[in-house]
């Protein structure tokens, strides 16, 4: 999750940003402020990774606020005026959103935020990557059935149970969806919707908000999960 704040003096614009942030699912809003002075007080005792910053603010403009910061976090500027575009990029902001902007344009701006980099200078203290079993047992009723992990196409939540879909069979498991998230390799098995986890090695194509898996199986992609899912598959 990326911690962020909003500095925006217009209530409608604040509401739009809050709505988009909530829908993305990869951002965590720490606060919203109507002027830069209030935000500065907050930043004295809190660390954030991203600021949505309006340029036209009372007391201190967004540009002056940004110039005054010695080590600013990632900045996405928002404004109704295109005149400041060149100056904003000279200040190395992530993106420049011209109001009114769509959710798709908001997503494009978020996707420009660099991936977090973890220091590798002390590799001796790094934890060893977890190893995942090539096969596992499914508890289905009174039976314990062994399956190959790579054979799983997708897993669907069914109330307190889950359904595991394989090319030729479907198994009903007494374990909830969260159990499979913890047991399976998160680099390979990704949640694409509230009720679905898919095996990314089985992906054949993406069409709109649908992902097609081997055997022409089709799974919907939830709006809140789409950005993280796209980043994950392109990273892999």
mmCIF file with all atom_site columns, C-alpha atoms in Angstrom:
data_model
loop_
_atom_site.group_PDB
_atom_site.id
_atom_site.type_symbol
_atom_site.label_atom_id
_atom_site.label_alt_id
_atom_site.label_comp_id
_atom_site.label_asym_id
_atom_site.label_entity_id
_atom_site.label_seq_id
_atom_site.pdbx_PDB_ins_code
_atom_site.Cartn_x
_atom_site.Cartn_y
_atom_site.Cartn_z
_atom_site.occupancy
_atom_site.B_iso_or_equiv
_atom_site.pdbx_formal_charge
_atom_site.auth_seq_id
_atom_site.auth_comp_id
_atom_site.auth_asym_id
_atom_site.auth_atom_id
_atom_site.pdbx_PDB_model_num
ATOM 1   C CA . UNK A 1 1   ? 0.000   0.000   0.000   1.00 0.00 ? 1   UNK A CA 1
ATOM 2   C CA . UNK A 1 2   ? 1.128   3.544   -0.758  1.00 0.00 ? 2   UNK A CA 1
ATOM 3   C CA . UNK A 1 3   ? 0.428   6.084   1.999   1.00 0.00 ? 3   UNK A CA 1
ATOM 4   C CA . UNK A 1 4   ? -0.882  9.360   0.590   1.00 0.00 ? 4   UNK A CA 1
ATOM 5   C CA . UNK A 1 5   ? -2.489  12.686  1.479   1.00 0.00 ? 5   UNK A CA 1
ATOM 6   C CA . UNK A 1 6   ? -4.590  15.216  -0.432  1.00 0.00 ? 6   UNK A CA 1
ATOM 7   C CA . UNK A 1 7   ? -3.913  18.960  -0.387  1.00 0.00 ? 7   UNK A CA 1
ATOM 8   C CA . UNK A 1 8   ? -6.912  20.506  -2.150  1.00 0.00 ? 8   UNK A CA 1
ATOM 9   C CA . UNK A 1 9   ? -9.063  23.491  -1.157  1.00 0.00 ? 9   UNK A CA 1
ATOM 10  C CA . UNK A 1 10  ? -12.088 22.628  -3.312  1.00 0.00 ? 10  UNK A CA 1
ATOM 11  C CA . UNK A 1 11  ? -14.509 20.203  -1.607  1.00 0.00 ? 11  UNK A CA 1
ATOM 12  C CA . UNK A 1 12  ? -15.799 18.606  -4.871  1.00 0.00 ? 12  UNK A CA 1
ATOM 13  C CA . UNK A 1 13  ? -12.231 17.905  -6.020  1.00 0.00 ? 13  UNK A CA 1
ATOM 14  C CA . UNK A 1 14  ? -11.416 16.391  -2.611  1.00 0.00 ? 14  UNK A CA 1
ATOM 15  C CA . UNK A 1 15  ? -14.424 14.092  -2.893  1.00 0.00 ? 15  UNK A CA 1
ATOM 16  C CA . UNK A 1 16  ? -13.403 12.894  -6.359  1.00 0.00 ? 16  UNK A CA 1
ATOM 17  C CA . UNK A 1 17  ? -9.841  12.151  -5.227  1.00 0.00 ? 17  UNK A CA 1
ATOM 18  C CA . UNK A 1 18  ? -11.068 10.293  -2.134  1.00 0.00 ? 18  UNK A CA 1
ATOM 19  C CA . UNK A 1 19  ? -13.424 8.220   -4.288  1.00 0.00 ? 19  UNK A CA 1
ATOM 20  C CA . UNK A 1 20  ? -10.697 7.318   -6.786  1.00 0.00 ? 20  UNK A CA 1
ATOM 21  C CA . UNK A 1 21  ? -8.199  6.489   -4.027  1.00 0.00 ? 21  UNK A CA 1
ATOM 22  C CA . UNK A 1 22  ? -10.700 4.140   -2.409  1.00 0.00 ? 22  UNK A CA 1
ATOM 23  C CA . UNK A 1 23  ? -11.480 2.427   -5.712  1.00 0.00 ? 23  UNK A CA 1
ATOM 24  C CA . UNK A 1 24  ? -7.836  1.808   -6.621  1.00 0.00 ? 24  UNK A CA 1
ATOM 25  C CA . UNK A 1 25  ? -7.182  -0.406  -3.595  1.00 0.00 ? 25  UNK A CA 1
ATOM 26  C CA . UNK A 1 26  ? -3.387  0.144   -3.606  1.00 0.00 ? 26  UNK A CA 1
ATOM 27  C CA . UNK A 1 27  ? -3.493  3.565   -1.937  1.00 0.00 ? 27  UNK A CA 1
ATOM 28  C CA . UNK A 1 28  ? -4.136  4.361   1.718   1.00 0.00 ? 28  UNK A CA 1
ATOM 29  C CA . UNK A 1 29  ? -5.331  7.898   2.449   1.00 0.00 ? 29  UNK A CA 1
ATOM 30  C CA . UNK A 1 30  ? -3.739  9.348   5.598   1.00 0.00 ? 30  UNK A CA 1
ATOM 31  C CA . UNK A 1 31  ? -5.491  12.716  5.507   1.00 0.00 ? 31  UNK A CA 1
ATOM 32  C CA . UNK A 1 32  ? -6.868  15.559  3.391   1.00 0.00 ? 32  UNK A CA 1
ATOM 33  C CA . UNK A 1 33  ? -6.106  19.266  3.848   1.00 0.00 ? 33  UNK A CA 1
ATOM 34  C CA . UNK A 1 34  ? -7.536  22.470  2.408   1.00 0.00 ? 34  UNK A CA 1
ATOM 35  C CA . UNK A 1 35  ? -4.246  24.381  2.553   1.00 0.00 ? 35  UNK A CA 1
ATOM 36  C CA . UNK A 1 36  ? -0.506  23.736  2.611   1.00 0.00 ? 36  UNK A CA 1
ATOM 37  C CA . UNK A 1 37  ? -0.011  25.084  6.161   1.00 0.00 ? 37  UNK A CA 1
ATOM 38  C CA . UNK A 1 38  ? -2.197  22.331  7.646   1.00 0.00 ? 38  UNK A CA 1
ATOM 39  C CA . UNK A 1 39  ? -0.401  19.736  5.537   1.00 0.00 ? 39  UNK A CA 1
ATOM 40  C CA . UNK A 1 40  ? 3.019   20.947  6.696   1.00 0.00 ? 40  UNK A CA 1
ATOM 41  C CA . UNK A 1 41  ? 1.981   20.507  10.331  1.00 0.00 ? 41  UNK A CA 1
ATOM 42  C CA . UNK A 1 42  ? 0.860   16.960  9.563   1.00 0.00 ? 42  UNK A CA 1
ATOM 43  C CA . UNK A 1 43  ? 4.099   16.136  7.722   1.00 0.00 ? 43  UNK A CA 1
ATOM 44  C CA . UNK A 1 44  ? 6.199   17.201  10.721  1.00 0.00 ? 44  UNK A CA 1
ATOM 45  C CA . UNK A 1 45  ? 5.128   14.048  12.539  1.00 0.00 ? 45  UNK A CA 1
ATOM 46  C CA . UNK A 1 46  ? 3.991   11.754  9.708   1.00 0.00 ? 46  UNK A CA 1
ATOM 47  C CA . UNK A 1 47  ? 5.695   10.240  6.674   1.00 0.00 ? 47  UNK A CA 1
ATOM 48  C CA . UNK A 1 48  ? 3.809   9.794   3.414   1.00 0.00 ? 48  UNK A CA 1
ATOM 49  C CA . UNK A 1 49  ? 4.901   8.407   0.061   1.00 0.00 ? 49  UNK A CA 1
ATOM 50  C CA . UNK A 1 50  ? 2.566   10.365  -2.220  1.00 0.00 ? 50  UNK A CA 1
ATOM 51  C CA . UNK A 1 51  ? 0.863   13.781  -2.207  1.00 0.00 ? 51  UNK A CA 1
ATOM 52  C CA . UNK A 1 52  ? -2.012  14.823  -4.476  1.00 0.00 ? 52  UNK A CA 1
ATOM 53  C CA . UNK A 1 53  ? -1.246  18.526  -4.596  1.00 0.00 ? 53  UNK A CA 1
ATOM 54  C CA . UNK A 1 54  ? -3.457  21.282  -5.996  1.00 0.00 ? 54  UNK A CA 1
ATOM 55  C CA . UNK A 1 55  ? -1.498  24.193  -7.479  1.00 0.00 ? 55  UNK A CA 1
ATOM 56  C CA . UNK A 1 56  ? -3.942  26.994  -6.615  1.00 0.00 ? 56  UNK A CA 1
ATOM 57  C CA . UNK A 1 57  ? -4.140  26.967  -2.826  1.00 0.00 ? 57  UNK A CA 1
ATOM 58  C CA . UNK A 1 58  ? -4.789  29.729  -0.263  1.00 0.00 ? 58  UNK A CA 1
ATOM 59  C CA . UNK A 1 59  ? -1.821  31.199  1.673   1.00 0.00 ? 59  UNK A CA 1
ATOM 60  C CA . UNK A 1 60  ? 0.862   29.121  -0.100  1.00 0.00 ? 60  UNK A CA 1
ATOM 61  C CA . UNK A 1 61  ? 0.557   27.881  -3.681  1.00 0.00 ? 61  UNK A CA 1
ATOM 62  C CA . UNK A 1 62  ? 1.191   24.243  -4.463  1.00 0.00 ? 62  UNK A CA 1
ATOM 63  C CA . UNK A 1 63  ? 4.281   25.146  -6.488  1.00 0.00 ? 63  UNK A CA 1
ATOM 64  C CA . UNK A 1 64  ? 5.783   27.197  -3.631  1.00 0.00 ? 64  UNK A CA 1
ATOM 65  C CA . UNK A 1 65  ? 4.933   24.425  -1.179  1.00 0.00 ? 65  UNK A CA 1
ATOM 66  C CA . UNK A 1 66  ? 6.730   21.892  -3.369  1.00 0.00 ? 66  UNK A CA 1
ATOM 67  C CA . UNK A 1 67  ? 9.787   24.123  -3.839  1.00 0.00 ? 67  UNK A CA 1
ATOM 68  C CA . UNK A 1 68  ? 10.047  24.585  -0.068  1.00 0.00 ? 68  UNK A CA 1
ATOM 69  C CA . UNK A 1 69  ? 10.306  20.844  0.600   1.00 0.00 ? 69  UNK A CA 1
ATOM 70  C CA . UNK A 1 70  ? 13.903  19.601  0.867   1.00 0.00 ? 70  UNK A CA 1
ATOM 71  C CA . UNK A 1 71  ? 13.063  15.937  0.319   1.00 0.00 ? 71  UNK A CA 1
ATOM 72  C CA . UNK A 1 72  ? 9.522   15.702  -1.067  1.00 0.00 ? 72  UNK A CA 1
ATOM 73  C CA . UNK A 1 73  ? 7.676   12.410  -1.550  1.00 0.00 ? 73  UNK A CA 1
ATOM 74  C CA . UNK A 1 74  ? 6.142   11.510  -4.910  1.00 0.00 ? 74  UNK A CA 1
ATOM 75  C CA . UNK A 1 75  ? 3.904   14.355  -6.094  1.00 0.00 ? 75  UNK A CA 1
ATOM 76  C CA . UNK A 1 76  ? 0.909   14.271  -8.438  1.00 0.00 ? 76  UNK A CA 1
ATOM 77  C CA . UNK A 1 77  ? -0.233  17.815  -9.205  1.00 0.00 ? 77  UNK A CA 1
ATOM 78  C CA . UNK A 1 78  ? -3.892  18.622  -9.776  1.00 0.00 ? 78  UNK A CA 1
ATOM 79  C CA . UNK A 1 79  ? -5.165  21.866  -11.307 1.00 0.00 ? 79  UNK A CA 1
ATOM 80  C CA . UNK A 1 80  ? -7.776  23.333  -13.606 1.00 0.00 ? 80  UNK A CA 1
ATOM 81  C CA . UNK A 1 81  ? -5.126  25.404  -15.394 1.00 0.00 ? 81  UNK A CA 1
ATOM 82  C CA . UNK A 1 82  ? -2.707  23.902  -17.950 1.00 0.00 ? 82  UNK A CA 1
ATOM 83  C CA . UNK A 1 83  ? -0.272  26.846  -17.770 1.00 0.00 ? 83  UNK A CA 1
ATOM 84  C CA . UNK A 1 84  ? 1.895   25.257  -15.083 1.00 0.00 ? 84  UNK A CA 1
ATOM 85  C CA . UNK A 1 85  ? 2.559   21.970  -16.861 1.00 0.00 ? 85  UNK A CA 1
ATOM 86  C CA . UNK A 1 86  ? 6.127   22.786  -17.960 1.00 0.00 ? 86  UNK A CA 1
ATOM 87  C CA . UNK A 1 87  ? 7.143   24.190  -14.579 1.00 0.00 ? 87  UNK A CA 1
ATOM 88  C CA . UNK A 1 88  ? 5.694   21.202  -12.766 1.00 0.00 ? 88  UNK A CA 1
ATOM 89  C CA . UNK A 1 89  ? 7.743   18.696  -14.764 1.00 0.00 ? 89  UNK A CA 1
ATOM 90  C CA . UNK A 1 90  ? 10.890  20.714  -14.048 1.00 0.00 ? 90  UNK A CA 1
ATOM 91  C CA . UNK A 1 91  ? 10.138  19.979  -10.382 1.00 0.00 ? 91  UNK A CA 1
ATOM 92  C CA . UNK A 1 92  ? 10.198  16.219  -11.113 1.00 0.00 ? 92  UNK A CA 1
ATOM 93  C CA . UNK A 1 93  ? 6.592   15.455  -10.231 1.00 0.00 ? 93  UNK A CA 1
ATOM 94  C CA . UNK A 1 94  ? 5.131   12.046  -11.055 1.00 0.00 ? 94  UNK A CA 1
ATOM 95  C CA . UNK A 1 95  ? 2.303   13.455  -13.166 1.00 0.00 ? 95  UNK A CA 1
ATOM 96  C CA . UNK A 1 96  ? 0.093   16.468  -13.817 1.00 0.00 ? 96  UNK A CA 1
ATOM 97  C CA . UNK A 1 97  ? -3.689  15.922  -13.675 1.00 0.00 ? 97  UNK A CA 1
ATOM 98  C CA . UNK A 1 98  ? -5.775  18.546  -15.436 1.00 0.00 ? 98  UNK A CA 1
ATOM 99  C CA . UNK A 1 99  ? -9.237  18.897  -13.869 1.00 0.00 ? 99  UNK A CA 1
ATOM 100 C CA . UNK A 1 100 ? -11.687 17.443  -14.462 1.00 0.00 ? 100 UNK A CA 1
ATOM 101 C CA . UNK A 1 101 ? -9.900  14.107  -14.912 1.00 0.00 ? 101 UNK A CA 1
ATOM 102 C CA . UNK A 1 102 ? -11.359 10.633  -15.361 1.00 0.00 ? 102 UNK A CA 1
ATOM 103 C CA . UNK A 1 103 ? -10.698 7.541   -13.268 1.00 0.00 ? 103 UNK A CA 1
ATOM 104 C CA . UNK A 1 104 ? -8.722  6.092   -16.211 1.00 0.00 ? 104 UNK A CA 1
ATOM 105 C CA . UNK A 1 105 ? -6.473  9.177   -16.275 1.00 0.00 ? 105 UNK A CA 1
ATOM 106 C CA . UNK A 1 106 ? -6.057  8.888   -12.494 1.00 0.00 ? 106 UNK A CA 1
ATOM 107 C CA . UNK A 1 107 ? -4.974  5.235   -12.878 1.00 0.00 ? 107 UNK A CA 1
ATOM 108 C CA . UNK A 1 108 ? -2.449  6.245   -15.542 1.00 0.00 ? 108 UNK A CA 1
ATOM 109 C CA . UNK A 1 109 ? -0.915  8.747   -13.128 1.00 0.00 ? 109 UNK A CA 1
ATOM 110 C CA . UNK A 1 110 ? -0.722  6.190   -10.314 1.00 0.00 ? 110 UNK A CA 1
ATOM 111 C CA . UNK A 1 111 ? 0.978   3.677   -12.606 1.00 0.00 ? 111 UNK A CA 1
ATOM 112 C CA . UNK A 1 112 ? 3.890   6.109   -13.045 1.00 0.00 ? 112 UNK A CA 1
ATOM 113 C CA . UNK A 1 113 ? 4.887   5.890   -9.382  1.00 0.00 ? 113 UNK A CA 1
ATOM 114 C CA . UNK A 1 114 ? 8.210   3.992   -9.194  1.00 0.00 ? 114 UNK A CA 1
ATOM 115 C CA . UNK A 1 115 ? 8.272   0.579   -7.561  1.00 0.00 ? 115 UNK A CA 1
ATOM 116 C CA . UNK A 1 116 ? 9.597   0.524   -4.003  1.00 0.00 ? 116 UNK A CA 1
ATOM 117 C CA . UNK A 1 117 ? 13.271  -0.423  -3.906  1.00 0.00 ? 117 UNK A CA 1
ATOM 118 C CA . UNK A 1 118 ? 14.505  -2.577  -1.052  1.00 0.00 ? 118 UNK A CA 1
ATOM 119 C CA . UNK A 1 119 ? 18.158  -2.201  -0.053  1.00 0.00 ? 119 UNK A CA 1
ATOM 120 C CA . UNK A 1 120 ? 20.292  -5.280  -0.675  1.00 0.00 ? 120 UNK A CA 1
ATOM 121 C CA . UNK A 1 121 ? 23.441  -3.969  0.980   1.00 0.00 ? 121 UNK A CA 1
ATOM 122 C CA . UNK A 1 122 ? 23.117  -6.382  3.889   1.00 0.00 ? 122 UNK A CA 1
ATOM 123 C CA . UNK A 1 123 ? 22.183  -9.567  2.094   1.00 0.00 ? 123 UNK A CA 1
ATOM 124 C CA . UNK A 1 124 ? 23.211  -11.769 5.019   1.00 0.00 ? 124 UNK A CA 1
ATOM 125 C CA . UNK A 1 125 ? 20.259  -10.486 7.022   1.00 0.00 ? 125 UNK A CA 1
ATOM 126 C CA . UNK A 1 126 ? 17.752  -10.928 4.223   1.00 0.00 ? 126 UNK A CA 1
ATOM 127 C CA . UNK A 1 127 ? 15.118  -13.563 4.775   1.00 0.00 ? 127 UNK A CA 1
ATOM 128 C CA . UNK A 1 128 ? 15.234  -16.557 2.500   1.00 0.00 ? 128 UNK A CA 1
ATOM 129 C CA . UNK A 1 129 ? 12.392  -16.597 -0.008  1.00 0.00 ? 129 UNK A CA 1
ATOM 130 C CA . UNK A 1 130 ? 9.684   -19.070 1.028   1.00 0.00 ? 130 UNK A CA 1
ATOM 131 C CA . UNK A 1 131 ? 9.450   -22.349 -0.853  1.00 0.00 ? 131 UNK A CA 1
ATOM 132 C CA . UNK A 1 132 ? 6.069   -23.574 -2.059  1.00 0.00 ? 132 UNK A CA 1
ATOM 133 C CA . UNK A 1 133 ? 5.050   -27.176 -2.527  1.00 0.00 ? 133 UNK A CA 1
ATOM 134 C CA . UNK A 1 134 ? 4.471   -28.494 -6.050  1.00 0.00 ? 134 UNK A CA 1
ATOM 135 C CA . UNK A 1 135 ? 1.409   -30.403 -4.842  1.00 0.00 ? 135 UNK A CA 1
ATOM 136 C CA . UNK A 1 136 ? -1.011  -30.191 -1.935  1.00 0.00 ? 136 UNK A CA 1
ATOM 137 C CA . UNK A 1 137 ? -3.978  -31.949 -0.375  1.00 0.00 ? 137 UNK A CA 1
ATOM 138 C CA . UNK A 1 138 ? -7.503  -30.581 -0.560  1.00 0.00 ? 138 UNK A CA 1
ATOM 139 C CA . UNK A 1 139 ? -9.871  -31.397 2.262   1.00 0.00 ? 139 UNK A CA 1
ATOM 140 C CA . UNK A 1 140 ? -13.159 -32.057 0.520   1.00 0.00 ? 140 UNK A CA 1
ATOM 141 C CA . UNK A 1 141 ? -15.780 -33.497 2.850   1.00 0.00 ? 141 UNK A CA 1
ATOM 142 C CA . UNK A 1 142 ? -14.228 -36.621 4.391   1.00 0.00 ? 142 UNK A CA 1
ATOM 143 C CA . UNK A 1 143 ? -11.640 -36.938 1.633   1.00 0.00 ? 143 UNK A CA 1
ATOM 144 C CA . UNK A 1 144 ? -8.117  -35.550 1.317   1.00 0.00 ? 144 UNK A CA 1
ATOM 145 C CA . UNK A 1 145 ? -7.307  -35.240 -2.383  1.00 0.00 ? 145 UNK A CA 1
ATOM 146 C CA . UNK A 1 146 ? -3.816  -34.593 -3.726  1.00 0.00 ? 146 UNK A CA 1
ATOM 147 C CA . UNK A 1 147 ? -3.529  -32.179 -6.655  1.00 0.00 ? 147 UNK A CA 1
ATOM 148 C CA . UNK A 1 148 ? -0.691  -30.458 -8.523  1.00 0.00 ? 148 UNK A CA 1
ATOM 149 C CA . UNK A 1 149 ? -0.592  -26.753 -7.754  1.00 0.00 ? 149 UNK A CA 1
ATOM 150 C CA . UNK A 1 150 ? 0.239   -25.799 -11.347 1.00 0.00 ? 150 UNK A CA 1
ATOM 151 C CA . UNK A 1 151 ? -2.920  -27.603 -12.535 1.00 0.00 ? 151 UNK A CA 1
ATOM 152 C CA . UNK A 1 152 ? -5.180  -25.140 -10.706 1.00 0.00 ? 152 UNK A CA 1
ATOM 153 C CA . UNK A 1 153 ? -6.839  -22.716 -13.130 1.00 0.00 ? 153 UNK A CA 1
ATOM 154 C CA . UNK A 1 154 ? -8.603  -20.556 -10.570 1.00 0.00 ? 154 UNK A CA 1
ATOM 155 C CA . UNK A 1 155 ? -10.209 -20.628 -7.139  1.00 0.00 ? 155 UNK A CA 1
ATOM 156 C CA . UNK A 1 156 ? -13.661 -19.224 -6.453  1.00 0.00 ? 156 UNK A CA 1
ATOM 157 C CA . UNK A 1 157 ? -15.149 -18.305 -3.081  1.00 0.00 ? 157 UNK A CA 1
ATOM 158 C CA . UNK A 1 158 ? -18.462 -19.981 -2.290  1.00 0.00 ? 158 UNK A CA 1
ATOM 159 C CA . UNK A 1 159 ? -19.547 -18.643 1.092   1.00 0.00 ? 159 UNK A CA 1
ATOM 160 C CA . UNK A 1 160 ? -17.475 -20.381 3.774   1.00 0.00 ? 160 UNK A CA 1
ATOM 161 C CA . UNK A 1 161 ? -16.116 -22.798 1.159   1.00 0.00 ? 161 UNK A CA 1
ATOM 162 C CA . UNK A 1 162 ? -14.070 -22.531 -2.021  1.00 0.00 ? 162 UNK A CA 1
ATOM 163 C CA . UNK A 1 163 ? -14.200 -24.216 -5.391  1.00 0.00 ? 163 UNK A CA 1
ATOM 164 C CA . UNK A 1 164 ? -10.912 -25.165 -7.054  1.00 0.00 ? 164 UNK A CA 1
ATOM 165 C CA . UNK A 1 165 ? -11.167 -25.406 -10.829 1.00 0.00 ? 165 UNK A CA 1
ATOM 166 C CA . UNK A 1 166 ? -8.768  -27.711 -12.695 1.00 0.00 ? 166 UNK A CA 1
ATOM 167 C CA . UNK A 1 167 ? -8.806  -28.468 -16.442 1.00 0.00 ? 167 UNK A CA 1
ATOM 168 C CA . UNK A 1 168 ? -10.985 -31.554 -16.092 1.00 0.00 ? 168 UNK A CA 1
ATOM 169 C CA . UNK A 1 169 ? -12.385 -31.381 -12.559 1.00 0.00 ? 169 UNK A CA 1
ATOM 170 C CA . UNK A 1 170 ? -13.757 -29.079 -9.892  1.00 0.00 ? 170 UNK A CA 1
ATOM 171 C CA . UNK A 1 171 ? -13.216 -29.640 -6.167  1.00 0.00 ? 171 UNK A CA 1
ATOM 172 C CA . UNK A 1 172 ? -15.165 -28.170 -3.265  1.00 0.00 ? 172 UNK A CA 1
ATOM 173 C CA . UNK A 1 173 ? -12.856 -27.309 -0.372  1.00 0.00 ? 173 UNK A CA 1
ATOM 174 C CA . UNK A 1 174 ? -13.871 -26.562 3.208   1.00 0.00 ? 174 UNK A CA 1
ATOM 175 C CA . UNK A 1 175 ? -11.142 -23.902 3.421   1.00 0.00 ? 175 UNK A CA 1
ATOM 176 C CA . UNK A 1 176 ? -11.961 -20.179 2.839   1.00 0.00 ? 176 UNK A CA 1
ATOM 177 C CA . UNK A 1 177 ? -10.356 -18.091 0.099   1.00 0.00 ? 177 UNK A CA 1
ATOM 178 C CA . UNK A 1 178 ? -7.974  -16.434 2.567   1.00 0.00 ? 178 UNK A CA 1
ATOM 179 C CA . UNK A 1 179 ? -6.470  -19.841 3.371   1.00 0.00 ? 179 UNK A CA 1
ATOM 180 C CA . UNK A 1 180 ? -5.425  -20.311 -0.261  1.00 0.00 ? 180 UNK A CA 1
ATOM 181 C CA . UNK A 1 181 ? -3.954  -16.801 -0.402  1.00 0.00 ? 181 UNK A CA 1
ATOM 182 C CA . UNK A 1 182 ? -1.689  -17.775 2.491   1.00 0.00 ? 182 UNK A CA 1
ATOM 183 C CA . UNK A 1 183 ? -0.787  -21.244 1.166   1.00 0.00 ? 183 UNK A CA 1
ATOM 184 C CA . UNK A 1 184 ? -0.074  -20.440 -2.490  1.00 0.00 ? 184 UNK A CA 1
ATOM 185 C CA . UNK A 1 185 ? 2.733   -18.428 -4.082  1.00 0.00 ? 185 UNK A CA 1
ATOM 186 C CA . UNK A 1 186 ? 1.443   -14.852 -4.375  1.00 0.00 ? 186 UNK A CA 1
ATOM 187 C CA . UNK A 1 187 ? 3.691   -14.288 -7.416  1.00 0.00 ? 187 UNK A CA 1
ATOM 188 C CA . UNK A 1 188 ? 1.750   -16.978 -9.263  1.00 0.00 ? 188 UNK A CA 1
ATOM 189 C CA . UNK A 1 189 ? -1.724  -16.894 -7.697  1.00 0.00 ? 189 UNK A CA 1
ATOM 190 C CA . UNK A 1 190 ? -3.313  -13.447 -7.734  1.00 0.00 ? 190 UNK A CA 1
ATOM 191 C CA . UNK A 1 191 ? -6.698  -12.214 -6.530  1.00 0.00 ? 191 UNK A CA 1
ATOM 192 C CA . UNK A 1 192 ? -8.466  -10.452 -9.401  1.00 0.00 ? 192 UNK A CA 1
ATOM 193 C CA . UNK A 1 193 ? -11.812 -9.960  -7.733  1.00 0.00 ? 193 UNK A CA 1
ATOM 194 C CA . UNK A 1 194 ? -13.319 -10.286 -4.264  1.00 0.00 ? 194 UNK A CA 1
ATOM 195 C CA . UNK A 1 195 ? -14.292 -13.899 -4.950  1.00 0.00 ? 195 UNK A CA 1
ATOM 196 C CA . UNK A 1 196 ? -11.585 -15.092 -7.384  1.00 0.00 ? 196 UNK A CA 1
ATOM 197 C CA . UNK A 1 197 ? -7.903  -16.069 -7.306  1.00 0.00 ? 197 UNK A CA 1
ATOM 198 C CA . UNK A 1 198 ? -6.339  -17.071 -10.631 1.00 0.00 ? 198 UNK A CA 1
ATOM 199 C CA . UNK A 1 199 ? -3.202  -18.945 -11.623 1.00 0.00 ? 199 UNK A CA 1
ATOM 200 C CA . UNK A 1 200 ? -1.259  -16.431 -13.724 1.00 0.00 ? 200 UNK A CA 1
ATOM 201 C CA . UNK A 1 201 ? 0.626   -19.120 -15.668 1.00 0.00 ? 201 UNK A CA 1
ATOM 202 C CA . UNK A 1 202 ? -2.731  -20.170 -17.126 1.00 0.00 ? 202 UNK A CA 1
ATOM 203 C CA . UNK A 1 203 ? -3.540  -16.722 -18.560 1.00 0.00 ? 203 UNK A CA 1
ATOM 204 C CA . UNK A 1 204 ? -4.061  -16.685 -22.319 1.00 0.00 ? 204 UNK A CA 1
ATOM 205 C CA . UNK A 1 205 ? -5.388  -13.150 -22.850 1.00 0.00 ? 205 UNK A CA 1
ATOM 206 C CA . UNK A 1 206 ? -7.031  -10.108 -21.246 1.00 0.00 ? 206 UNK A CA 1
ATOM 207 C CA . UNK A 1 207 ? -10.063 -8.502  -22.849 1.00 0.00 ? 207 UNK A CA 1
ATOM 208 C CA . UNK A 1 208 ? -11.500 -5.463  -21.078 1.00 0.00 ? 208 UNK A CA 1
ATOM 209 C CA . UNK A 1 209 ? -12.365 -6.544  -17.547 1.00 0.00 ? 209 UNK A CA 1
ATOM 210 C CA . UNK A 1 210 ? -12.169 -10.255 -18.322 1.00 0.00 ? 210 UNK A CA 1
ATOM 211 C CA . UNK A 1 211 ? -9.198  -12.607 -18.078 1.00 0.00 ? 211 UNK A CA 1
ATOM 212 C CA . UNK A 1 212 ? -9.207  -15.756 -20.209 1.00 0.00 ? 212 UNK A CA 1
ATOM 213 C CA . UNK A 1 213 ? -7.464  -18.865 -18.903 1.00 0.00 ? 213 UNK A CA 1
ATOM 214 C CA . UNK A 1 214 ? -6.561  -22.184 -20.487 1.00 0.00 ? 214 UNK A CA 1
ATOM 215 C CA . UNK A 1 215 ? -9.570  -24.076 -21.811 1.00 0.00 ? 215 UNK A CA 1
ATOM 216 C CA . UNK A 1 216 ? -11.411 -20.822 -22.584 1.00 0.00 ? 216 UNK A CA 1
ATOM 217 C CA . UNK A 1 217 ? -12.250 -20.325 -18.897 1.00 0.00 ? 217 UNK A CA 1
ATOM 218 C CA . UNK A 1 218 ? -13.307 -16.723 -18.216 1.00 0.00 ? 218 UNK A CA 1
ATOM 219 C CA . UNK A 1 219 ? -12.956 -14.817 -14.910 1.00 0.00 ? 219 UNK A CA 1
ATOM 220 C CA . UNK A 1 220 ? -14.030 -11.196 -14.216 1.00 0.00 ? 220 UNK A CA 1
ATOM 221 C CA . UNK A 1 221 ? -11.494 -8.629  -12.996 1.00 0.00 ? 221 UNK A CA 1
ATOM 222 C CA . UNK A 1 222 ? -12.741 -6.363  -10.205 1.00 0.00 ? 222 UNK A CA 1
ATOM 223 C CA . UNK A 1 223 ? -12.208 -2.649  -10.696 1.00 0.00 ? 223 UNK A CA 1
ATOM 224 C CA . UNK A 1 224 ? -10.422 -2.258  -7.348  1.00 0.00 ? 224 UNK A CA 1
ATOM 225 C CA . UNK A 1 225 ? -8.010  -5.088  -8.198  1.00 0.00 ? 225 UNK A CA 1
ATOM 226 C CA . UNK A 1 226 ? -7.273  -4.288  -11.834 1.00 0.00 ? 226 UNK A CA 1
ATOM 227 C CA . UNK A 1 227 ? -4.318  -1.929  -11.440 1.00 0.00 ? 227 UNK A CA 1
ATOM 228 C CA . UNK A 1 228 ? -2.448  -4.192  -9.010  1.00 0.00 ? 228 UNK A CA 1
ATOM 229 C CA . UNK A 1 229 ? -3.189  -7.219  -11.185 1.00 0.00 ? 229 UNK A CA 1
ATOM 230 C CA . UNK A 1 230 ? -1.867  -5.557  -14.353 1.00 0.00 ? 230 UNK A CA 1
ATOM 231 C CA . UNK A 1 231 ? 1.319   -4.502  -12.559 1.00 0.00 ? 231 UNK A CA 1
ATOM 232 C CA . UNK A 1 232 ? 1.799   -8.002  -11.203 1.00 0.00 ? 232 UNK A CA 1
ATOM 233 C CA . UNK A 1 233 ? 1.526   -9.838  -14.520 1.00 0.00 ? 233 UNK A CA 1
ATOM 234 C CA . UNK A 1 234 ? 3.763   -7.404  -16.391 1.00 0.00 ? 234 UNK A CA 1
ATOM 235 C CA . UNK A 1 235 ? 6.329   -7.556  -13.580 1.00 0.00 ? 235 UNK A CA 1
ATOM 236 C CA . UNK A 1 236 ? 6.364   -11.346 -13.836 1.00 0.00 ? 236 UNK A CA 1
#
